[in-house]
Amino acid sequence: MAMLKTVLANLLQPSRTRAPADMPPVPQTYRGALVHDAGRCTACGTCAFVCAPKAISFTQVPGISVSWHFFIGQCSFCGLCEQNCPTHAISLETAVPGVMNNAAGDGLRLESIIALKPCTRCGAAHVPLPESAMGSQWSEEEKGYCPECRRWAASAKLRSAFIPAETATPAASPALEGAGHD
Ligand code: SF4
Ligand code: SF4
């Protein structure tokens, strides 16, 4: 009889199984689901370099795109990728990570495809820099330069700041120099 009373009492209790929604509040510094913003990513590789368990990797289709990959099964949630990403493309959110987080596929793997763009000066396919990473010293056309052409343009600007135009040799003309990334 006592056992029957216990069984009935238990049946009348609400469910005690914890659901994701029952998760207690976590501090703002909690490192949960990893989020990657492809629009800010320059495929610099820093996150993969600092990730000791190799949870981040890259693949590429030459001349077309670079893909950023993340596998949560190898992630230790150390936060180093977030801390070292120069463009703040990675963040570790307070949301539940892993299989519970089905917003992005199965929650175990993330992939971002970054399309290459032709350089507005030489035409070489390159990963475009996000607007937030470009300083105001670049013109709209220069913002579309590949890394080599940006280097050339930066050095031409520096040179013109120190060498007056009338003393510059013809070889120093920006229209001629730098072609072919020399
Ligand atoms: S996520 Fe950040 S660190 Fe990783 S490749 Fe993109 S820009 Fe570089
Ligand atoms: S949090 Fe740490 S282990 Fe996870 S992907 Fe970033 S660097 Fe790698």
mmCIF file with all atom_site columns, C-alpha atoms in Angstrom, residues 6-169:
data_model
loop_
_atom_site.group_PDB
_atom_site.id
_atom_site.type_symbol
_atom_site.label_atom_id
_atom_site.label_alt_id
_atom_site.label_comp_id
_atom_site.label_asym_id
_atom_site.label_entity_id
_atom_site.label_seq_id
_atom_site.pdbx_PDB_ins_code
_atom_site.Cartn_x
_atom_site.Cartn_y
_atom_site.Cartn_z
_atom_site.occupancy
_atom_site.B_iso_or_equiv
_atom_site.pdbx_formal_charge
_atom_site.auth_seq_id
_atom_site.auth_comp_id
_atom_site.auth_asym_id
_atom_site.auth_atom_id
_atom_site.pdbx_PDB_model_num
ATOM 1   C CA . THR A 1 6   ? 4.601  6.506  -3.508  1.00 0.00 ? 6   THR A CA 1
ATOM 2   C CA . VAL A 1 7   ? 4.009  5.556  -7.150  1.00 0.00 ? 7   VAL A CA 1
ATOM 3   C CA . LEU A 1 8   ? 0.832  7.635  -7.315  1.00 0.00 ? 8   LEU A CA 1
ATOM 4   C CA . ALA A 1 9   ? 2.547  10.604 -5.644  1.00 0.00 ? 9   ALA A CA 1
ATOM 5   C CA . ASN A 1 10  ? 5.370  10.424 -8.171  1.00 0.00 ? 10  ASN A CA 1
ATOM 6   C CA . LEU A 1 11  ? 2.955  10.231 -11.085 1.00 0.00 ? 11  LEU A CA 1
ATOM 7   C CA . LEU A 1 12  ? 1.253  13.424 -9.924  1.00 0.00 ? 12  LEU A CA 1
ATOM 8   C CA . GLN A 1 13  ? 4.564  15.323 -9.774  1.00 0.00 ? 13  GLN A CA 1
ATOM 9   C CA . PRO A 1 14  ? 5.582  17.494 -12.749 1.00 0.00 ? 14  PRO A CA 1
ATOM 10  C CA . SER A 1 15  ? 8.414  16.208 -14.953 1.00 0.00 ? 15  SER A CA 1
ATOM 11  C CA . ARG A 1 16  ? 11.809 16.458 -13.314 1.00 0.00 ? 16  ARG A CA 1
ATOM 12  C CA . THR A 1 17  ? 13.713 15.915 -16.541 1.00 0.00 ? 17  THR A CA 1
ATOM 13  C CA . ARG A 1 18  ? 15.864 18.959 -17.336 1.00 0.00 ? 18  ARG A CA 1
ATOM 14  C CA . ALA A 1 19  ? 15.332 20.478 -20.810 1.00 0.00 ? 19  ALA A CA 1
ATOM 15  C CA . PRO A 1 20  ? 17.724 22.951 -22.509 1.00 0.00 ? 20  PRO A CA 1
ATOM 16  C CA . ALA A 1 21  ? 15.313 25.746 -21.584 1.00 0.00 ? 21  ALA A CA 1
ATOM 17  C CA . ASP A 1 22  ? 15.845 24.873 -17.897 1.00 0.00 ? 22  ASP A CA 1
ATOM 18  C CA . MET A 1 23  ? 19.546 25.675 -18.125 1.00 0.00 ? 23  MET A CA 1
ATOM 19  C CA . PRO A 1 24  ? 20.488 28.017 -15.267 1.00 0.00 ? 24  PRO A CA 1
ATOM 20  C CA . PRO A 1 25  ? 21.712 31.519 -16.178 1.00 0.00 ? 25  PRO A CA 1
ATOM 21  C CA . VAL A 1 26  ? 25.390 31.556 -17.146 1.00 0.00 ? 26  VAL A CA 1
ATOM 22  C CA . PRO A 1 27  ? 27.856 34.426 -16.651 1.00 0.00 ? 27  PRO A CA 1
ATOM 23  C CA . GLN A 1 28  ? 28.576 36.678 -19.634 1.00 0.00 ? 28  GLN A CA 1
ATOM 24  C CA . THR A 1 29  ? 32.090 35.216 -19.787 1.00 0.00 ? 29  THR A CA 1
ATOM 25  C CA . TYR A 1 30  ? 30.700 31.705 -20.361 1.00 0.00 ? 30  TYR A CA 1
ATOM 26  C CA . ARG A 1 31  ? 32.219 30.174 -23.499 1.00 0.00 ? 31  ARG A CA 1
ATOM 27  C CA . GLY A 1 32  ? 29.455 28.252 -25.284 1.00 0.00 ? 32  GLY A CA 1
ATOM 28  C CA . ALA A 1 33  ? 28.460 27.866 -28.935 1.00 0.00 ? 33  ALA A CA 1
ATOM 29  C CA . LEU A 1 34  ? 31.043 29.146 -31.383 1.00 0.00 ? 34  LEU A CA 1
ATOM 30  C CA . VAL A 1 35  ? 29.755 31.587 -34.024 1.00 0.00 ? 35  VAL A CA 1
ATOM 31  C CA . HIS A 1 36  ? 31.724 32.539 -37.141 1.00 0.00 ? 36  HIS A CA 1
ATOM 32  C CA . ASP A 1 37  ? 30.947 35.605 -39.267 1.00 0.00 ? 37  ASP A CA 1
ATOM 33  C CA . ALA A 1 38  ? 32.146 34.920 -42.827 1.00 0.00 ? 38  ALA A CA 1
ATOM 34  C CA . GLY A 1 39  ? 31.627 38.588 -43.735 1.00 0.00 ? 39  GLY A CA 1
ATOM 35  C CA . ARG A 1 40  ? 34.409 39.608 -41.338 1.00 0.00 ? 40  ARG A CA 1
ATOM 36  C CA . CYS A 1 41  ? 36.761 36.677 -41.983 1.00 0.00 ? 41  CYS A CA 1
ATOM 37  C CA . THR A 1 42  ? 39.886 37.312 -44.058 1.00 0.00 ? 42  THR A CA 1
ATOM 38  C CA . ALA A 1 43  ? 40.980 33.648 -44.009 1.00 0.00 ? 43  ALA A CA 1
ATOM 39  C CA . CYS A 1 44  ? 44.218 34.781 -42.353 1.00 0.00 ? 44  CYS A CA 1
ATOM 40  C CA . GLY A 1 45  ? 44.544 31.416 -40.589 1.00 0.00 ? 45  GLY A CA 1
ATOM 41  C CA . THR A 1 46  ? 45.297 32.842 -37.127 1.00 0.00 ? 46  THR A CA 1
ATOM 42  C CA . CYS A 1 47  ? 42.425 30.948 -35.475 1.00 0.00 ? 47  CYS A CA 1
ATOM 43  C CA . ALA A 1 48  ? 43.635 27.627 -36.883 1.00 0.00 ? 48  ALA A CA 1
ATOM 44  C CA . PHE A 1 49  ? 47.202 28.469 -35.826 1.00 0.00 ? 49  PHE A CA 1
ATOM 45  C CA . VAL A 1 50  ? 46.283 29.117 -32.165 1.00 0.00 ? 50  VAL A CA 1
ATOM 46  C CA . CYS A 1 51  ? 43.842 26.188 -31.911 1.00 0.00 ? 51  CYS A CA 1
ATOM 47  C CA . ALA A 1 52  ? 45.864 23.433 -30.218 1.00 0.00 ? 52  ALA A CA 1
ATOM 48  C CA . PRO A 1 53  ? 43.312 20.603 -30.731 1.00 0.00 ? 53  PRO A CA 1
ATOM 49  C CA . LYS A 1 54  ? 42.972 21.481 -34.444 1.00 0.00 ? 54  LYS A CA 1
ATOM 50  C CA . ALA A 1 55  ? 39.224 22.150 -34.310 1.00 0.00 ? 55  ALA A CA 1
ATOM 51  C CA . ILE A 1 56  ? 39.532 24.737 -37.114 1.00 0.00 ? 56  ILE A CA 1
ATOM 52  C CA . SER A 1 57  ? 40.724 23.977 -40.626 1.00 0.00 ? 57  SER A CA 1
ATOM 53  C CA . PHE A 1 58  ? 40.548 25.381 -44.146 1.00 0.00 ? 58  PHE A CA 1
ATOM 54  C CA . THR A 1 59  ? 39.907 24.028 -47.618 1.00 0.00 ? 59  THR A CA 1
ATOM 55  C CA . GLN A 1 60  ? 39.975 25.954 -50.852 1.00 0.00 ? 60  GLN A CA 1
ATOM 56  C CA . VAL A 1 61  ? 38.817 25.898 -54.430 1.00 0.00 ? 61  VAL A CA 1
ATOM 57  C CA . PRO A 1 62  ? 41.725 27.682 -56.162 1.00 0.00 ? 62  PRO A CA 1
ATOM 58  C CA . GLY A 1 63  ? 40.653 30.983 -57.672 1.00 0.00 ? 63  GLY A CA 1
ATOM 59  C CA . ILE A 1 64  ? 37.065 30.599 -56.412 1.00 0.00 ? 64  ILE A CA 1
ATOM 60  C CA . SER A 1 65  ? 36.735 30.376 -52.637 1.00 0.00 ? 65  SER A CA 1
ATOM 61  C CA . VAL A 1 66  ? 38.240 29.527 -49.257 1.00 0.00 ? 66  VAL A CA 1
ATOM 62  C CA . SER A 1 67  ? 36.185 27.546 -46.756 1.00 0.00 ? 67  SER A CA 1
ATOM 63  C CA . TRP A 1 68  ? 36.567 27.839 -42.976 1.00 0.00 ? 68  TRP A CA 1
ATOM 64  C CA . HIS A 1 69  ? 35.624 24.684 -41.009 1.00 0.00 ? 69  HIS A CA 1
ATOM 65  C CA . PHE A 1 70  ? 34.989 24.070 -37.322 1.00 0.00 ? 70  PHE A CA 1
ATOM 66  C CA . PHE A 1 71  ? 34.380 20.710 -35.603 1.00 0.00 ? 71  PHE A CA 1
ATOM 67  C CA . ILE A 1 72  ? 33.053 20.973 -32.066 1.00 0.00 ? 72  ILE A CA 1
ATOM 68  C CA . GLY A 1 73  ? 34.224 17.458 -31.182 1.00 0.00 ? 73  GLY A CA 1
ATOM 69  C CA . GLN A 1 74  ? 37.797 18.750 -31.069 1.00 0.00 ? 74  GLN A CA 1
ATOM 70  C CA . CYS A 1 75  ? 37.045 22.087 -29.393 1.00 0.00 ? 75  CYS A CA 1
ATOM 71  C CA . SER A 1 76  ? 38.075 22.651 -25.769 1.00 0.00 ? 76  SER A CA 1
ATOM 72  C CA . PHE A 1 77  ? 36.324 26.068 -25.615 1.00 0.00 ? 77  PHE A CA 1
ATOM 73  C CA . CYS A 1 78  ? 39.580 27.726 -24.608 1.00 0.00 ? 78  CYS A CA 1
ATOM 74  C CA . GLY A 1 79  ? 38.555 30.927 -26.412 1.00 0.00 ? 79  GLY A CA 1
ATOM 75  C CA . LEU A 1 80  ? 41.959 31.533 -28.022 1.00 0.00 ? 80  LEU A CA 1
ATOM 76  C CA . CYS A 1 81  ? 40.479 31.760 -31.526 1.00 0.00 ? 81  CYS A CA 1
ATOM 77  C CA . GLU A 1 82  ? 38.072 34.477 -30.388 1.00 0.00 ? 82  GLU A CA 1
ATOM 78  C CA . GLN A 1 83  ? 40.810 36.375 -28.546 1.00 0.00 ? 83  GLN A CA 1
ATOM 79  C CA . ASN A 1 84  ? 43.239 36.279 -31.479 1.00 0.00 ? 84  ASN A CA 1
ATOM 80  C CA . CYS A 1 85  ? 40.952 36.874 -34.466 1.00 0.00 ? 85  CYS A CA 1
ATOM 81  C CA . PRO A 1 86  ? 42.071 40.286 -35.777 1.00 0.00 ? 86  PRO A CA 1
ATOM 82  C CA . THR A 1 87  ? 38.685 41.113 -37.324 1.00 0.00 ? 87  THR A CA 1
ATOM 83  C CA . HIS A 1 88  ? 36.470 39.747 -34.506 1.00 0.00 ? 88  HIS A CA 1
ATOM 84  C CA . ALA A 1 89  ? 34.909 37.203 -36.856 1.00 0.00 ? 89  ALA A CA 1
ATOM 85  C CA . ILE A 1 90  ? 34.674 34.549 -34.101 1.00 0.00 ? 90  ILE A CA 1
ATOM 86  C CA . SER A 1 91  ? 32.673 34.720 -30.898 1.00 0.00 ? 91  SER A CA 1
ATOM 87  C CA . LEU A 1 92  ? 31.888 32.147 -28.237 1.00 0.00 ? 92  LEU A CA 1
ATOM 88  C CA . GLU A 1 93  ? 28.295 32.806 -27.254 1.00 0.00 ? 93  GLU A CA 1
ATOM 89  C CA . THR A 1 94  ? 26.492 32.007 -24.016 1.00 0.00 ? 94  THR A CA 1
ATOM 90  C CA . ALA A 1 95  ? 24.129 29.706 -25.978 1.00 0.00 ? 95  ALA A CA 1
ATOM 91  C CA . VAL A 1 96  ? 24.311 25.949 -25.371 1.00 0.00 ? 96  VAL A CA 1
ATOM 92  C CA . PRO A 1 97  ? 26.967 24.469 -27.665 1.00 0.00 ? 97  PRO A CA 1
ATOM 93  C CA . GLY A 1 98  ? 26.972 21.194 -29.516 1.00 0.00 ? 98  GLY A CA 1
ATOM 94  C CA . VAL A 1 99  ? 24.157 18.905 -30.512 1.00 0.00 ? 99  VAL A CA 1
ATOM 95  C CA . MET A 1 100 ? 21.649 20.956 -28.520 1.00 0.00 ? 100 MET A CA 1
ATOM 96  C CA . ASN A 1 101 ? 22.295 23.898 -30.826 1.00 0.00 ? 101 ASN A CA 1
ATOM 97  C CA . ASN A 1 102 ? 20.660 22.906 -34.070 1.00 0.00 ? 102 ASN A CA 1
ATOM 98  C CA . ALA A 1 103 ? 20.467 26.446 -35.482 1.00 0.00 ? 103 ALA A CA 1
ATOM 99  C CA . ALA A 1 104 ? 23.497 25.796 -37.694 1.00 0.00 ? 104 ALA A CA 1
ATOM 100 C CA . GLY A 1 105 ? 23.094 22.341 -39.199 1.00 0.00 ? 105 GLY A CA 1
ATOM 101 C CA . ASP A 1 106 ? 23.674 19.580 -36.701 1.00 0.00 ? 106 ASP A CA 1
ATOM 102 C CA . GLY A 1 107 ? 25.496 21.893 -34.297 1.00 0.00 ? 107 GLY A CA 1
ATOM 103 C CA . LEU A 1 108 ? 28.630 19.785 -34.494 1.00 0.00 ? 108 LEU A CA 1
ATOM 104 C CA . ARG A 1 109 ? 30.251 21.297 -37.549 1.00 0.00 ? 109 ARG A CA 1
ATOM 105 C CA . LEU A 1 110 ? 30.262 24.816 -38.934 1.00 0.00 ? 110 LEU A CA 1
ATOM 106 C CA . GLU A 1 111 ? 31.378 25.864 -42.394 1.00 0.00 ? 111 GLU A CA 1
ATOM 107 C CA . SER A 1 112 ? 31.751 29.332 -43.897 1.00 0.00 ? 112 SER A CA 1
ATOM 108 C CA . ILE A 1 113 ? 32.533 29.821 -47.570 1.00 0.00 ? 113 ILE A CA 1
ATOM 109 C CA . ILE A 1 114 ? 34.433 32.997 -48.377 1.00 0.00 ? 114 ILE A CA 1
ATOM 110 C CA . ALA A 1 115 ? 34.252 33.883 -52.083 1.00 0.00 ? 115 ALA A CA 1
ATOM 111 C CA . LEU A 1 116 ? 37.422 35.270 -53.668 1.00 0.00 ? 116 LEU A CA 1
ATOM 112 C CA . LYS A 1 117 ? 37.224 38.533 -55.623 1.00 0.00 ? 117 LYS A CA 1
ATOM 113 C CA . PRO A 1 118 ? 39.421 39.827 -58.455 1.00 0.00 ? 118 PRO A CA 1
ATOM 114 C CA . CYS A 1 119 ? 41.838 42.604 -57.490 1.00 0.00 ? 119 CYS A CA 1
ATOM 115 C CA . THR A 1 120 ? 40.647 45.944 -58.913 1.00 0.00 ? 120 THR A CA 1
ATOM 116 C CA . ARG A 1 121 ? 44.229 46.656 -60.044 1.00 0.00 ? 121 ARG A CA 1
ATOM 117 C CA . CYS A 1 122 ? 45.865 43.413 -61.201 1.00 0.00 ? 122 CYS A CA 1
ATOM 118 C CA . GLY A 1 123 ? 42.883 41.043 -61.342 1.00 0.00 ? 123 GLY A CA 1
ATOM 119 C CA . ALA A 1 124 ? 44.393 38.421 -58.985 1.00 0.00 ? 124 ALA A CA 1
ATOM 120 C CA . ALA A 1 125 ? 41.768 36.439 -57.045 1.00 0.00 ? 125 ALA A CA 1
ATOM 121 C CA . HIS A 1 126 ? 42.019 37.224 -53.330 1.00 0.00 ? 126 HIS A CA 1
ATOM 122 C CA . VAL A 1 127 ? 40.018 37.207 -50.090 1.00 0.00 ? 127 VAL A CA 1
ATOM 123 C CA . PRO A 1 128 ? 38.463 40.676 -49.791 1.00 0.00 ? 128 PRO A CA 1
ATOM 124 C CA . LEU A 1 129 ? 39.087 42.537 -46.541 1.00 0.00 ? 129 LEU A CA 1
ATOM 125 C CA . PRO A 1 130 ? 35.960 43.483 -44.575 1.00 0.00 ? 130 PRO A CA 1
ATOM 126 C CA . GLU A 1 131 ? 35.095 47.189 -44.616 1.00 0.00 ? 131 GLU A CA 1
ATOM 127 C CA . SER A 1 132 ? 35.749 47.380 -40.875 1.00 0.00 ? 132 SER A CA 1
ATOM 128 C CA . ALA A 1 133 ? 39.354 46.290 -41.424 1.00 0.00 ? 133 ALA A CA 1
ATOM 129 C CA . MET A 1 134 ? 40.110 49.021 -43.993 1.00 0.00 ? 134 MET A CA 1
ATOM 130 C CA . GLY A 1 135 ? 41.355 52.379 -42.800 1.00 0.00 ? 135 GLY A CA 1
ATOM 131 C CA . SER A 1 136 ? 40.032 55.667 -44.183 1.00 0.00 ? 136 SER A CA 1
ATOM 132 C CA . GLN A 1 137 ? 43.325 56.196 -46.048 1.00 0.00 ? 137 GLN A CA 1
ATOM 133 C CA . TRP A 1 138 ? 42.172 53.803 -48.791 1.00 0.00 ? 138 TRP A CA 1
ATOM 134 C CA . SER A 1 139 ? 40.073 54.963 -51.740 1.00 0.00 ? 139 SER A CA 1
ATOM 135 C CA . GLU A 1 140 ? 37.100 52.907 -52.903 1.00 0.00 ? 140 GLU A CA 1
ATOM 136 C CA . GLU A 1 141 ? 39.182 51.402 -55.739 1.00 0.00 ? 141 GLU A CA 1
ATOM 137 C CA . GLU A 1 142 ? 42.119 50.653 -53.423 1.00 0.00 ? 142 GLU A CA 1
ATOM 138 C CA . LYS A 1 143 ? 39.805 48.781 -51.049 1.00 0.00 ? 143 LYS A CA 1
ATOM 139 C CA . GLY A 1 144 ? 39.465 46.175 -53.799 1.00 0.00 ? 144 GLY A CA 1
ATOM 140 C CA . TYR A 1 145 ? 43.238 45.664 -54.126 1.00 0.00 ? 145 TYR A CA 1
ATOM 141 C CA . CYS A 1 146 ? 44.824 42.265 -53.406 1.00 0.00 ? 146 CYS A CA 1
ATOM 142 C CA . PRO A 1 147 ? 47.453 42.150 -50.608 1.00 0.00 ? 147 PRO A CA 1
ATOM 143 C CA . GLU A 1 148 ? 50.339 42.632 -53.072 1.00 0.00 ? 148 GLU A CA 1
ATOM 144 C CA . CYS A 1 149 ? 48.733 45.688 -54.674 1.00 0.00 ? 149 CYS A CA 1
ATOM 145 C CA . ARG A 1 150 ? 47.866 47.099 -51.236 1.00 0.00 ? 150 ARG A CA 1
ATOM 146 C CA . ARG A 1 151 ? 51.535 46.738 -50.291 1.00 0.00 ? 151 ARG A CA 1
ATOM 147 C CA . TRP A 1 152 ? 52.537 48.494 -53.510 1.00 0.00 ? 152 TRP A CA 1
ATOM 148 C CA . ALA A 1 153 ? 49.993 51.295 -52.957 1.00 0.00 ? 153 ALA A CA 1
ATOM 149 C CA . ALA A 1 154 ? 51.074 51.770 -49.327 1.00 0.00 ? 154 ALA A CA 1
ATOM 150 C CA . SER A 1 155 ? 54.708 52.030 -50.349 1.00 0.00 ? 155 SER A CA 1
ATOM 151 C CA . ALA A 1 156 ? 53.840 54.474 -53.169 1.00 0.00 ? 156 ALA A CA 1
ATOM 152 C CA . LYS A 1 157 ? 51.941 56.668 -50.680 1.00 0.00 ? 157 LYS A CA 1
ATOM 153 C CA . LEU A 1 158 ? 54.869 56.575 -48.251 1.00 0.00 ? 158 LEU A CA 1
ATOM 154 C CA . ARG A 1 159 ? 57.353 57.422 -50.974 1.00 0.00 ? 159 ARG A CA 1
ATOM 155 C CA . SER A 1 160 ? 55.278 60.345 -52.269 1.00 0.00 ? 160 SER A CA 1
ATOM 156 C CA . ALA A 1 161 ? 55.114 61.715 -48.731 1.00 0.00 ? 161 ALA A CA 1
ATOM 157 C CA . PHE A 1 162 ? 58.924 61.986 -48.609 1.00 0.00 ? 162 PHE A CA 1
ATOM 158 C CA . ILE A 1 163 ? 59.934 62.547 -52.269 1.00 0.00 ? 163 ILE A CA 1
ATOM 159 C CA . PRO A 1 164 ? 58.412 65.609 -53.970 1.00 0.00 ? 164 PRO A CA 1
ATOM 160 C CA . ALA A 1 165 ? 56.788 64.762 -57.334 1.00 0.00 ? 165 ALA A CA 1
ATOM 161 C CA . GLU A 1 166 ? 59.178 67.008 -59.349 1.00 0.00 ? 166 GLU A CA 1
ATOM 162 C CA . THR A 1 167 ? 62.275 65.071 -58.142 1.00 0.00 ? 167 THR A CA 1
ATOM 163 C CA . ALA A 1 168 ? 60.781 61.630 -58.663 1.00 0.00 ? 168 ALA A CA 1
ATOM 164 C CA . THR A 1 169 ? 62.207 59.646 -61.593 1.00 0.00 ? 169 THR A CA 1
#
